[in-house]
PDB file of C-alpha atoms in Angstrom:
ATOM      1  CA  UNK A   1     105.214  -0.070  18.433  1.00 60.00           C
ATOM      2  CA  UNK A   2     102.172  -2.600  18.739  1.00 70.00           C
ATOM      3  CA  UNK A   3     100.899  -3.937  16.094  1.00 75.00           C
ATOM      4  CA  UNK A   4      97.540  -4.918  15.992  1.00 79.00           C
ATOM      5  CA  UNK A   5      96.729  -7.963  14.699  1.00 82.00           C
ATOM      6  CA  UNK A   6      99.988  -9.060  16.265  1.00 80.00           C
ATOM      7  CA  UNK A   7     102.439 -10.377  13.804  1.00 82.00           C
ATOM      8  CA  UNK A   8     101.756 -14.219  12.616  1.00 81.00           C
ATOM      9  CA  UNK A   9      98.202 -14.108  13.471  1.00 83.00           C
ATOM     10  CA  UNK A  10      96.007 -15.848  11.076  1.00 88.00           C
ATOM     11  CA  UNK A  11      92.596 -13.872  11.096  1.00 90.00           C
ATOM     12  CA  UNK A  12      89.305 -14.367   9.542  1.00 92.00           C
ATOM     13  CA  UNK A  13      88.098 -13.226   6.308  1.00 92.00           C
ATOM     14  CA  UNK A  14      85.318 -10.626   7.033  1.00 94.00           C
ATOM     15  CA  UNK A  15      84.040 -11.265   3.885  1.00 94.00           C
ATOM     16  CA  UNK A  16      83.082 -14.785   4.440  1.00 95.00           C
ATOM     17  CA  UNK A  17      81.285 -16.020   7.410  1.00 96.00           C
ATOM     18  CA  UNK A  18      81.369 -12.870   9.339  1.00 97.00           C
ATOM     19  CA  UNK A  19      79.600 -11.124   6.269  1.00 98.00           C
ATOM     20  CA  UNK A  20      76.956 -13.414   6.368  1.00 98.00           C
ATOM     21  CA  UNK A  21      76.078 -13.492   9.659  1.00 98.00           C
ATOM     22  CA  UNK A  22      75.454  -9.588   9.510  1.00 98.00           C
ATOM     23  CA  UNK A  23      73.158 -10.059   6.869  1.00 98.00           C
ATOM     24  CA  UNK A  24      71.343 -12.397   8.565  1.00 99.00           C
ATOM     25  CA  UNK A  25      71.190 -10.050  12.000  1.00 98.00           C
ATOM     26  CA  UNK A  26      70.253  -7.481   9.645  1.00 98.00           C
ATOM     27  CA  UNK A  27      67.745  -9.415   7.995  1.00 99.00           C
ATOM     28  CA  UNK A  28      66.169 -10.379  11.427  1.00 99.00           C
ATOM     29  CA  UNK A  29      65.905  -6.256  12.582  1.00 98.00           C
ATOM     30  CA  UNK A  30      63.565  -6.425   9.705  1.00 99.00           C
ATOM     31  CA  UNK A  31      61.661  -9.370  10.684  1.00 99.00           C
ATOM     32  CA  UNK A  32      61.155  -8.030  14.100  1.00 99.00           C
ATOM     33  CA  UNK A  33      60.158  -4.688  12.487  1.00 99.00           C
ATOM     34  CA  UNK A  34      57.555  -6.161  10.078  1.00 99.00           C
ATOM     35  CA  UNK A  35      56.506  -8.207  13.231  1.00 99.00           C
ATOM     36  CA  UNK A  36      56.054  -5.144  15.026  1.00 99.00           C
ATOM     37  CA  UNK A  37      53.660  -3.463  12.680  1.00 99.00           C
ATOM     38  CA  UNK A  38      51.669  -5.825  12.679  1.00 99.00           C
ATOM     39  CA  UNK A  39      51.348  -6.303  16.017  1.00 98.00           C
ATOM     40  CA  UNK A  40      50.566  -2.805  16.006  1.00 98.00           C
ATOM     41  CA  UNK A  41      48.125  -3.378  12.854  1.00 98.00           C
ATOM     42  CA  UNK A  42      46.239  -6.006  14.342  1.00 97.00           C
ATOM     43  CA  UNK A  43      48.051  -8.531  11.818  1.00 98.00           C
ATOM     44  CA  UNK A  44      48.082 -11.651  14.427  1.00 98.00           C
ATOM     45  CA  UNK A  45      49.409 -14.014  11.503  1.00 98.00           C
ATOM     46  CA  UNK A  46      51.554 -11.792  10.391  1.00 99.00           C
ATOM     47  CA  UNK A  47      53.385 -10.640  14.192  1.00 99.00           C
ATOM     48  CA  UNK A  48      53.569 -15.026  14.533  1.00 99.00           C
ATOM     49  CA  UNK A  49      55.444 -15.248  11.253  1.00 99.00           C
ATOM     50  CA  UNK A  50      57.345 -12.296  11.751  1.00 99.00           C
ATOM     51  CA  UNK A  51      58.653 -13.836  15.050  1.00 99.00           C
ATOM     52  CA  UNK A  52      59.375 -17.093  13.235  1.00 99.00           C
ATOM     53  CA  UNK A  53      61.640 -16.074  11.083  1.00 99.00           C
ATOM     54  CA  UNK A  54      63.250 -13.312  13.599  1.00 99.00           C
ATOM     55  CA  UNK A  55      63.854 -16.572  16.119  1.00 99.00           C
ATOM     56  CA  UNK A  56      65.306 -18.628  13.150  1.00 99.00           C
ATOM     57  CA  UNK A  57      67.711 -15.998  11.981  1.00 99.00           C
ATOM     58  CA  UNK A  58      68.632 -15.525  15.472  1.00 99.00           C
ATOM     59  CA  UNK A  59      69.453 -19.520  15.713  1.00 99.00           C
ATOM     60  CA  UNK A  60      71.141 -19.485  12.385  1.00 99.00           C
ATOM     61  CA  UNK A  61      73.383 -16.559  13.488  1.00 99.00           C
ATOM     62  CA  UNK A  62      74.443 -18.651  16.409  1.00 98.00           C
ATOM     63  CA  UNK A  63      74.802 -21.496  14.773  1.00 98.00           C
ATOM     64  CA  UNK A  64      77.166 -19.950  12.345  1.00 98.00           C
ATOM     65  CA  UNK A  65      79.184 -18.245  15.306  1.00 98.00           C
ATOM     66  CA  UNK A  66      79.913 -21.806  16.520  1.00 97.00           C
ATOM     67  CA  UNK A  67      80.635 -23.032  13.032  1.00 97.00           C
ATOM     68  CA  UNK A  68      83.634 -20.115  12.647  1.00 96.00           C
ATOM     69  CA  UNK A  69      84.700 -20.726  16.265  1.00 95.00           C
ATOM     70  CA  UNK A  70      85.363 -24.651  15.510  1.00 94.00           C
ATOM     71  CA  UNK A  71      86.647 -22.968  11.976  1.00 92.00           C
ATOM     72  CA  UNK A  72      88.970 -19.953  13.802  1.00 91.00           C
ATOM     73  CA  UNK A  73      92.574 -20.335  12.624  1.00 88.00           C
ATOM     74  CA  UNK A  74      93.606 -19.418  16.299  1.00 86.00           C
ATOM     75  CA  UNK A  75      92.561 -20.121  19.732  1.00 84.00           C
ATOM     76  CA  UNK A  76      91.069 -18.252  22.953  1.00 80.00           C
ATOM     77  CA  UNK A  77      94.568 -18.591  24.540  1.00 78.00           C
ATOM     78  CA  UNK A  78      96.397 -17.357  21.698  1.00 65.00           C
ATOM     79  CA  UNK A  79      97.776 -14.337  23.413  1.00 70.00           C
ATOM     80  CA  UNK A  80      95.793 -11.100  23.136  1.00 84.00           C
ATOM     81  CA  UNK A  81      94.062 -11.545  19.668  1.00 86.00           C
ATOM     82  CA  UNK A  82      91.905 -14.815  20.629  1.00 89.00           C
ATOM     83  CA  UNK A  83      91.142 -13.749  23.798  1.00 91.00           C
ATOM     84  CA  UNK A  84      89.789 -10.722  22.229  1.00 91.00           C
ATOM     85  CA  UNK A  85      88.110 -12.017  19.067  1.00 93.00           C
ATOM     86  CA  UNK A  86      86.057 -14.747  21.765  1.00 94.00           C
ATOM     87  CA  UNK A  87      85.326 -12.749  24.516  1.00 95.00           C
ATOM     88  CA  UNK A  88      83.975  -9.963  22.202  1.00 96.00           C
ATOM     89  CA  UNK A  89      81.935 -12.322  20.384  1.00 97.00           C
ATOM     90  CA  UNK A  90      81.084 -14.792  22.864  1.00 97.00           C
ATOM     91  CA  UNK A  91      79.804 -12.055  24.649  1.00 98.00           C
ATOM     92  CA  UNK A  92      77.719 -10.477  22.178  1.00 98.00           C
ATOM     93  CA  UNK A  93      76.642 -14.490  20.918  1.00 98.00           C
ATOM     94  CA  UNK A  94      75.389 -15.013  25.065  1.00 98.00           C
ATOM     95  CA  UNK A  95      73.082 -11.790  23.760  1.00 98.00           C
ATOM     96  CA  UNK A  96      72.043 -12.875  20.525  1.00 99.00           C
ATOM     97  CA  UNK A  97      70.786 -16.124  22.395  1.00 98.00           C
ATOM     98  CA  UNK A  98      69.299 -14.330  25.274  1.00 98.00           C
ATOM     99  CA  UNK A  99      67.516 -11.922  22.825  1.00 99.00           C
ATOM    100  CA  UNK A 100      66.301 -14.935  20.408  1.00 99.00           C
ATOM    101  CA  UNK A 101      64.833 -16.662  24.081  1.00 99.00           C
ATOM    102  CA  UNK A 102      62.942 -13.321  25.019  1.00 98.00           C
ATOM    103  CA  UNK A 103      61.664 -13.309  21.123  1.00 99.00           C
ATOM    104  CA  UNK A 104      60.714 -16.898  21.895  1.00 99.00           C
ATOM    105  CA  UNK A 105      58.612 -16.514  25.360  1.00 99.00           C
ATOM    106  CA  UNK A 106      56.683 -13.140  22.739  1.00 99.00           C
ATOM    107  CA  UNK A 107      55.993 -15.903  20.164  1.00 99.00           C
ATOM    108  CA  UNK A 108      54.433 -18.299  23.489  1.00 98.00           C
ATOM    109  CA  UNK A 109      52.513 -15.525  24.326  1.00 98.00           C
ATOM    110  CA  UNK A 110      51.389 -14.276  20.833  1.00 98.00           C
ATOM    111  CA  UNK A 111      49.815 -17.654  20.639  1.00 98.00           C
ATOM    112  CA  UNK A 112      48.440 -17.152  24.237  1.00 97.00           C
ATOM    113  CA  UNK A 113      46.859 -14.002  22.987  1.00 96.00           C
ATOM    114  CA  UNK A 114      48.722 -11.569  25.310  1.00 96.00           C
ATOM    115  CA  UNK A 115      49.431  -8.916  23.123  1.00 97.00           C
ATOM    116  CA  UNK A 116      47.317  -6.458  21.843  1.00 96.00           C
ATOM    117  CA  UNK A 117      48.003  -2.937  19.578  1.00 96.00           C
ATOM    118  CA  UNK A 118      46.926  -1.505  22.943  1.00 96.00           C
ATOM    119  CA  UNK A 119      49.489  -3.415  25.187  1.00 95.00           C
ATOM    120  CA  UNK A 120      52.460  -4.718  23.669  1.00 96.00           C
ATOM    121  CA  UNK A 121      55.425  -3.697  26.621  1.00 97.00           C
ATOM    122  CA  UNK A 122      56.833  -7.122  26.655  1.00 97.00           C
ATOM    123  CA  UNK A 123      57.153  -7.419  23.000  1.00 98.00           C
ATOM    124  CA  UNK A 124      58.483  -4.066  22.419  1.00 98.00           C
ATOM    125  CA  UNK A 125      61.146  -4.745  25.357  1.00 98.00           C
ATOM    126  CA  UNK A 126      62.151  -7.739  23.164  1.00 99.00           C
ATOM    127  CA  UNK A 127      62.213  -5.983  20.001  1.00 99.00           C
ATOM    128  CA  UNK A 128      64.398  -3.079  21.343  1.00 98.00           C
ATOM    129  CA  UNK A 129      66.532  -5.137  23.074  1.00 99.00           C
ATOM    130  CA  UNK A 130      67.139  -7.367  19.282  1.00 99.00           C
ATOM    131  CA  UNK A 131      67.656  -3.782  17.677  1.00 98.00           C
ATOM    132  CA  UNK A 132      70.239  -3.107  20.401  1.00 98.00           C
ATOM    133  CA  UNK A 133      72.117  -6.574  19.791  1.00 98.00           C
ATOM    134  CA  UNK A 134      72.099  -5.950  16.246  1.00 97.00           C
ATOM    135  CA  UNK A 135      73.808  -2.186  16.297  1.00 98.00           C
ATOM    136  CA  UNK A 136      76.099  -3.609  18.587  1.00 98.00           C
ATOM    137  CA  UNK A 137      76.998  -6.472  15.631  1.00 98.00           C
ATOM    138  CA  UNK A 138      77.704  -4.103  13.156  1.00 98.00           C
ATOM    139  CA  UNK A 139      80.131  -2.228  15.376  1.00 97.00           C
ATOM    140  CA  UNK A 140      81.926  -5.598  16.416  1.00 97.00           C
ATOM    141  CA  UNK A 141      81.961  -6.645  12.661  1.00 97.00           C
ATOM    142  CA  UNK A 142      83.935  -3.549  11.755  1.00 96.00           C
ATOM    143  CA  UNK A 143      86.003  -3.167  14.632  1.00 93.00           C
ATOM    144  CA  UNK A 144      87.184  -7.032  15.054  1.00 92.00           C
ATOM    145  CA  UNK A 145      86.369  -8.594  11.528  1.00 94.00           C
ATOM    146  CA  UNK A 146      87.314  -5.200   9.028  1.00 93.00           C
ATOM    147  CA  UNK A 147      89.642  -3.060  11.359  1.00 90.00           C
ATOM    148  CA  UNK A 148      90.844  -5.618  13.788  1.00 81.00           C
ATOM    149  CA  UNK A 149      92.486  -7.921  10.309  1.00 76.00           C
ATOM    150  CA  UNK A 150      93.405  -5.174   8.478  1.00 74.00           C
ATOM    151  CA  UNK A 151      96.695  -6.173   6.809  1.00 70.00           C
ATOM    152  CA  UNK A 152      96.565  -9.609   8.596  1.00 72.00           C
ATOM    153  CA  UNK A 153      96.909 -13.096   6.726  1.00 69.00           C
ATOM    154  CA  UNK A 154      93.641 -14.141   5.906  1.00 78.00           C
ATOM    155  CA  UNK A 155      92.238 -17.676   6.663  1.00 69.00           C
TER     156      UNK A 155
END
Protein backbone atom coordinates (compact mmCIF):
# COMPACT_ATOMS: atom_id res chain seq x y z
CA UNK A 1 0.00 0.00 0.00
CA UNK A 2 1.57 3.59 -0.61
CA UNK A 3 1.60 5.78 1.77
CA UNK A 4 1.55 9.21 1.07
CA UNK A 5 3.68 11.28 2.74
CA UNK A 6 6.06 8.35 2.53
CA UNK A 7 7.13 7.08 5.86
CA UNK A 8 10.06 9.29 7.65
CA UNK A 9 9.27 12.32 5.76
CA UNK A 10 9.49 15.44 7.72
CA UNK A 11 6.78 17.86 6.20
CA UNK A 12 5.84 21.37 6.76
CA UNK A 13 3.44 22.76 9.12
CA UNK A 14 0.56 24.25 7.00
CA UNK A 15 -0.21 26.30 9.67
CA UNK A 16 2.90 28.28 9.69
CA UNK A 17 4.49 29.72 6.70
CA UNK A 18 2.27 28.15 4.20
CA UNK A 19 -0.78 29.81 6.09
CA UNK A 20 0.62 33.00 5.74
CA UNK A 21 1.50 33.13 2.45
CA UNK A 22 -2.26 32.38 1.48
CA UNK A 23 -3.30 35.20 3.34
CA UNK A 24 -1.12 37.31 1.77
CA UNK A 25 -2.20 35.91 -2.00
CA UNK A 26 -5.54 36.38 -0.71
CA UNK A 27 -4.99 39.69 0.51
CA UNK A 28 -3.44 40.74 -2.91
CA UNK A 29 -6.89 39.31 -5.02
CA UNK A 30 -8.29 42.11 -3.03
CA UNK A 31 -5.82 44.66 -3.82
CA UNK A 32 -6.08 43.94 -7.44
CA UNK A 33 -9.90 44.04 -7.04
CA UNK A 34 -10.04 47.43 -5.25
CA UNK A 35 -7.46 48.44 -8.00
CA UNK A 36 -9.79 47.41 -10.52
CA UNK A 37 -12.71 49.51 -9.47
CA UNK A 38 -11.11 52.15 -9.51
CA UNK A 39 -9.69 51.90 -12.58
CA UNK A 40 -13.09 51.41 -13.63
CA UNK A 41 -14.23 54.50 -11.32
CA UNK A 42 -11.88 56.82 -12.65
CA UNK A 43 -9.90 56.57 -9.18
CA UNK A 44 -6.23 57.08 -10.85
CA UNK A 45 -4.66 57.30 -7.19
CA UNK A 46 -6.45 54.80 -6.03
CA UNK A 47 -5.79 51.93 -9.26
CA UNK A 48 -1.64 53.21 -8.49
CA UNK A 49 -1.98 52.26 -4.84
CA UNK A 50 -3.99 49.40 -5.42
CA UNK A 51 -1.18 48.04 -7.71
CA UNK A 52 1.39 48.89 -5.06
CA UNK A 53 0.39 46.92 -2.62
CA UNK A 54 -0.88 43.96 -5.11
CA UNK A 55 3.05 44.01 -6.49
CA UNK A 56 4.36 44.02 -2.82
CA UNK A 57 2.25 41.16 -1.63
CA UNK A 58 3.19 39.42 -4.69
CA UNK A 59 7.11 40.00 -3.73
CA UNK A 60 6.48 39.15 -0.15
CA UNK A 61 4.78 35.85 -1.18
CA UNK A 62 7.90 34.99 -3.07
CA UNK A 63 10.06 35.99 -0.78
CA UNK A 64 8.52 33.81 1.81
CA UNK A 65 8.46 30.75 -0.71
CA UNK A 66 12.28 31.06 -0.78
CA UNK A 67 12.48 31.56 2.95
CA UNK A 68 10.52 27.89 3.53
CA UNK A 69 12.51 26.37 0.65
CA UNK A 70 16.02 27.28 2.47
CA UNK A 71 13.71 26.27 5.73
CA UNK A 72 12.18 22.72 4.04
CA UNK A 73 13.13 19.80 6.30
CA UNK A 74 13.75 17.77 3.00
CA UNK A 75 15.20 18.24 -0.32
CA UNK A 76 14.13 18.28 -4.18
CA UNK A 77 15.89 14.86 -4.51
CA UNK A 78 14.36 13.36 -1.62
CA UNK A 79 12.53 10.69 -3.50
CA UNK A 80 8.97 11.44 -4.60
CA UNK A 81 7.80 13.91 -1.82
CA UNK A 82 10.49 16.81 -2.59
CA UNK A 83 10.33 16.47 -6.00
CA UNK A 84 6.71 16.99 -5.67
CA UNK A 85 6.42 19.64 -2.95
CA UNK A 86 9.21 21.89 -5.42
CA UNK A 87 8.07 21.29 -8.65
CA UNK A 88 4.44 22.05 -7.58
CA UNK A 89 5.45 25.11 -5.96
CA UNK A 90 8.25 26.22 -7.93
CA UNK A 91 5.99 26.07 -10.61
CA UNK A 92 3.20 27.95 -9.33
CA UNK A 93 6.15 30.59 -7.55
CA UNK A 94 7.61 31.04 -11.63
CA UNK A 95 3.65 32.31 -11.88
CA UNK A 96 3.32 34.32 -8.95
CA UNK A 97 6.52 36.20 -10.30
CA UNK A 98 5.41 36.33 -13.83
CA UNK A 99 1.96 37.64 -12.67
CA UNK A 100 3.60 40.30 -10.10
CA UNK A 101 5.94 41.47 -13.53
CA UNK A 102 2.69 41.84 -15.75
CA UNK A 103 1.09 43.83 -12.54
CA UNK A 104 4.34 45.78 -12.70
CA UNK A 105 4.53 46.83 -16.62
CA UNK A 106 0.11 47.98 -15.58
CA UNK A 107 1.61 50.11 -12.76
CA UNK A 108 4.42 51.66 -15.74
CA UNK A 109 1.65 52.28 -17.74
CA UNK A 110 -0.90 53.61 -15.15
CA UNK A 111 1.68 56.26 -14.65
CA UNK A 112 2.00 56.59 -18.51
CA UNK A 113 -1.69 57.20 -18.57
CA UNK A 114 -2.66 54.17 -20.73
CA UNK A 115 -5.57 53.06 -19.11
CA UNK A 116 -8.78 54.41 -19.15
CA UNK A 117 -12.52 53.04 -17.67
CA UNK A 118 -13.04 52.82 -21.44
CA UNK A 119 -9.89 50.67 -22.29
CA UNK A 120 -8.39 48.72 -19.69
CA UNK A 121 -7.57 45.04 -21.76
CA UNK A 122 -4.07 44.93 -20.56
CA UNK A 123 -4.88 45.51 -17.02
CA UNK A 124 -7.75 43.26 -16.87
CA UNK A 125 -5.47 40.44 -18.62
CA UNK A 126 -3.18 41.02 -15.58
CA UNK A 127 -5.77 41.02 -13.06
CA UNK A 128 -7.39 37.73 -14.32
CA UNK A 129 -4.39 36.13 -14.79
CA UNK A 130 -3.41 37.15 -10.58
CA UNK A 131 -7.04 35.77 -9.78
CA UNK A 132 -6.08 32.60 -11.68
CA UNK A 133 -2.62 32.22 -9.73
CA UNK A 134 -4.32 32.77 -6.61
CA UNK A 135 -7.26 29.89 -7.02
CA UNK A 136 -4.62 27.80 -8.11
CA UNK A 137 -2.72 28.60 -4.44
CA UNK A 138 -5.47 27.65 -2.49
CA UNK A 139 -5.81 24.32 -4.25
CA UNK A 140 -1.93 23.63 -3.88
CA UNK A 141 -2.17 24.75 -0.15
CA UNK A 142 -4.73 22.06 0.56
CA UNK A 143 -3.60 19.43 -1.57
CA UNK A 144 0.36 19.61 -0.69
CA UNK A 145 0.44 21.64 2.68
CA UNK A 146 -3.19 20.12 4.48
CA UNK A 147 -3.76 16.76 2.53
CA UNK A 148 -0.33 16.04 1.25
CA UNK A 149 1.09 16.07 5.50
CA UNK A 150 -1.74 14.66 6.83
CA UNK A 151 -0.47 12.35 9.60
CA UNK A 152 3.18 13.29 8.71
CA UNK A 153 5.84 14.57 11.36
CA UNK A 154 5.65 18.10 11.38
CA UNK A 155 8.72 20.44 11.08
Amino acid sequence: MLQWPPKGVEVLAANKLPLLNTLILLCSGTTVTWAHHCLINGDRDGLKKGLWLTIILGVLFSTLQAVEYLEAPFAFKNLNYGTTFFMATGFHGFHVLVGTIFLAVCLFRTYKGHFTPQQHFGFEAAAWYWHFVDVVWLFLFVVIYVWGGWGAPVH
